[in-house]
């Protein structure tokens, strides 16, 4: 039985999973989506990549020594794994990869530190993974924002970014949860509205969309939810590795 | 400083790292090697893949329930990670993926169980990662085999396999170590002879060669050896994820 987190069938999730630059040469029949053409990220020599987000991106990185490309500064999650795959596979590209994710962040907290932690770094590729705290902190009474707050704040952040960095390529990662740990029925169907908002933000900003929820909905066929994320929110090393694989496919497409 | 395990320079290791089907579209300038053309593995619908080897492949798999495609039966290492990436990214291919690695195995122990644990499974793609015990058990006095034993046994195993499975595509993974934990100067330069033997076996059998040592020699630029393999031999989840990425690139090339 597939763990589908909304009313969309697994097949239609998979059908849209291939859009927006994610298709590998062997999965072209997943390409049928609502986009007319897939966004494909270019990765020329000297590309600077920035990962932004919350604890899933942060993953214990050392914030005192923010040295590009080094594991300690990039943490232990999907951002570091994706970075290491790209760096080690393509030494000739001389990539520069940063991580500025901070645990607990919601969209408005990214905005508060955006000049220093994004615009000043002038990334050629900017990847944003944000949203789970926007709903989670609401569910546990710590935050009054709604899905409309999330979408409005995210659209505003992207508009500001596009104006400051008109040539930057964007990656927006789908918020996801696994049905275990801290994630219970109270999250739904509200969580699916946050996912839909993230996709809308991606679509309106010509961003590559990495469909992590669709990926994990498929993944639970092969291992239980807790294998991928013990508390349902923070990925294990196996969950992070899978995310890194899908993320790098999006830039290598 | 790059941790190079033999007299070959880092650049020449990298130059050969791209051969044999490993090149992605963005690393074509790593393609210059001594092969005239790269082997490219095909992955049509219904492909059966078998991972064979020692503890690095085994990685704690459940040997009582050998169910294809399931995490418990595939363990927690690179084989499972590579399998999960392929299965989840390409559901339409209906892949069947087995793991039959057993901890402690040397080549002659693979041969002892080859009918049941390889030939009977009729893999379309057979991946073999073997060699570290062939040298390690010699270094600690548990085994009298030499690099010639390793090469002869491996060539003999491959000849037997090609006769029984003439259409099977082969992947041979380079034995590797990180310079930490149990791995000290006594391993060298003997270890490099085992690596060269593995490459010779790959070349003589038209196998895709996955250059894990070259990969880890590059990886130590970004994180210390123990990050990739605490004891120098058995990869961490980060080491396994990197291996899975390189392995899947070899079949998606």
GROMACS .gro file of C-alpha atoms in nm, chain B residues 95-185:
model
   91
  348UNK     CA    1   1.359  -0.369  -1.183
  349UNK     CA    2   1.446  -0.672  -0.971
  350UNK     CA    3   1.745  -0.611  -0.747
  351UNK     CA    4   1.923  -0.870  -0.531
  352UNK     CA    5   2.213  -0.855  -0.287
  353UNK     CA    6   2.417  -1.167  -0.212
  354UNK     CA    7   2.728  -1.012  -0.057
  355UNK     CA    8   2.863  -1.200   0.248
  356UNK     CA    9   3.093  -1.049   0.510
  357UNK     CA   10   3.449  -1.177   0.508
  358UNK     CA   11   3.434  -1.326   0.159
  359UNK     CA   12   3.735  -1.352  -0.068
  360UNK     CA   13   3.710  -1.448  -0.437
  361UNK     CA   14   3.739  -1.823  -0.378
  362UNK     CA   15   3.446  -1.803  -0.134
  363UNK     CA   16   3.231  -1.638  -0.398
  364UNK     CA   17   3.323  -1.928  -0.627
  365UNK     CA   18   3.210  -2.180  -0.366
  366UNK     CA   19   2.855  -2.043  -0.364
  367UNK     CA   20   2.834  -1.913  -0.722
  368UNK     CA   21   2.573  -2.150  -0.868
  369UNK     CA   22   2.317  -2.072  -0.600
  370UNK     CA   23   2.408  -1.710  -0.529
  371UNK     CA   24   2.473  -1.590  -0.884
  372UNK     CA   25   2.412  -1.818  -1.181
  373UNK     CA   26   2.070  -1.939  -1.063
  374UNK     CA   27   1.953  -1.577  -1.026
  375UNK     CA   28   2.030  -1.508  -1.396
  376UNK     CA   29   2.116  -1.140  -1.351
  377UNK     CA   30   2.112  -0.908  -1.652
  378UNK     CA   31   2.361  -0.690  -1.468
  379UNK     CA   32   2.610  -0.846  -1.227
  380UNK     CA   33   2.812  -0.614  -1.004
  381UNK     CA   34   3.108  -0.756  -0.811
  382UNK     CA   35   3.300  -0.573  -0.538
  383UNK     CA   36   3.569  -0.804  -0.395
  384UNK     CA   37   3.931  -0.788  -0.289
  385UNK     CA   38   3.982  -0.615   0.043
  386UNK     CA   39   3.971  -0.941   0.243
  387UNK     CA   40   4.200  -1.109  -0.009
  388UNK     CA   41   4.474  -0.871   0.104
  389UNK     CA   42   4.358  -0.797   0.462
  390UNK     CA   43   4.337  -1.161   0.568
  391UNK     CA   44   4.685  -1.205   0.425
  392UNK     CA   45   4.822  -0.909   0.620
  393UNK     CA   46   4.684  -1.043   0.948
  394UNK     CA   47   4.806  -1.397   0.882
  395UNK     CA   48   4.466  -1.561   0.824
  396UNK     CA   49   4.518  -1.637   0.455
  397UNK     CA   50   4.802  -1.738   0.229
  398UNK     CA   51   4.669  -1.606  -0.102
  399UNK     CA   52   4.868  -1.352  -0.303
  400UNK     CA   53   4.768  -1.095  -0.560
  401UNK     CA   54   4.825  -1.369  -0.821
  402UNK     CA   55   4.578  -1.592  -0.637
  403UNK     CA   56   4.329  -1.305  -0.639
  404UNK     CA   57   4.370  -1.232  -1.008
  405UNK     CA   58   4.366  -1.598  -1.115
  406UNK     CA   59   4.061  -1.677  -0.901
  407UNK     CA   60   3.879  -1.368  -1.027
  408UNK     CA   61   3.958  -1.438  -1.394
  409UNK     CA   62   3.844  -1.796  -1.349
  410UNK     CA   63   3.520  -1.686  -1.183
  411UNK     CA   64   3.448  -1.443  -1.466
  412UNK     CA   65   3.518  -1.705  -1.734
  413UNK     CA   66   3.278  -1.944  -1.564
  414UNK     CA   67   3.015  -1.668  -1.537
  415UNK     CA   68   3.045  -1.561  -1.901
  416UNK     CA   69   2.998  -1.918  -2.016
  417UNK     CA   70   2.687  -1.965  -1.803
  418UNK     CA   71   2.542  -1.616  -1.862
  419UNK     CA   72   2.664  -1.500  -2.204
  420UNK     CA   73   2.429  -1.200  -2.222
  421UNK     CA   74   2.496  -1.062  -1.875
  422UNK     CA   75   2.651  -0.716  -1.841
  423UNK     CA   76   2.929  -0.696  -1.583
  424UNK     CA   77   3.027  -0.426  -1.338
  425UNK     CA   78   3.354  -0.467  -1.148
  426UNK     CA   79   3.406  -0.228  -0.858
  427UNK     CA   80   3.756  -0.115  -0.769
  428UNK     CA   81   3.871  -0.227  -0.421
  429UNK     CA   82   3.943   0.078  -0.208
  430UNK     CA   83   4.068   0.184   0.133
  431UNK     CA   84   4.080   0.511   0.322
  432UNK     CA   85   4.402   0.590   0.511
  433UNK     CA   86   4.266   0.565   0.864
  434UNK     CA   87   4.150   0.304   1.116
  435UNK     CA   88   4.283  -0.042   1.035
  436UNK     CA   89   4.462   0.074   0.720
  437UNK     CA   90   4.830   0.152   0.774
  438UNK     CA   91   5.148   0.167   0.566
   0.00000   0.00000   0.00000
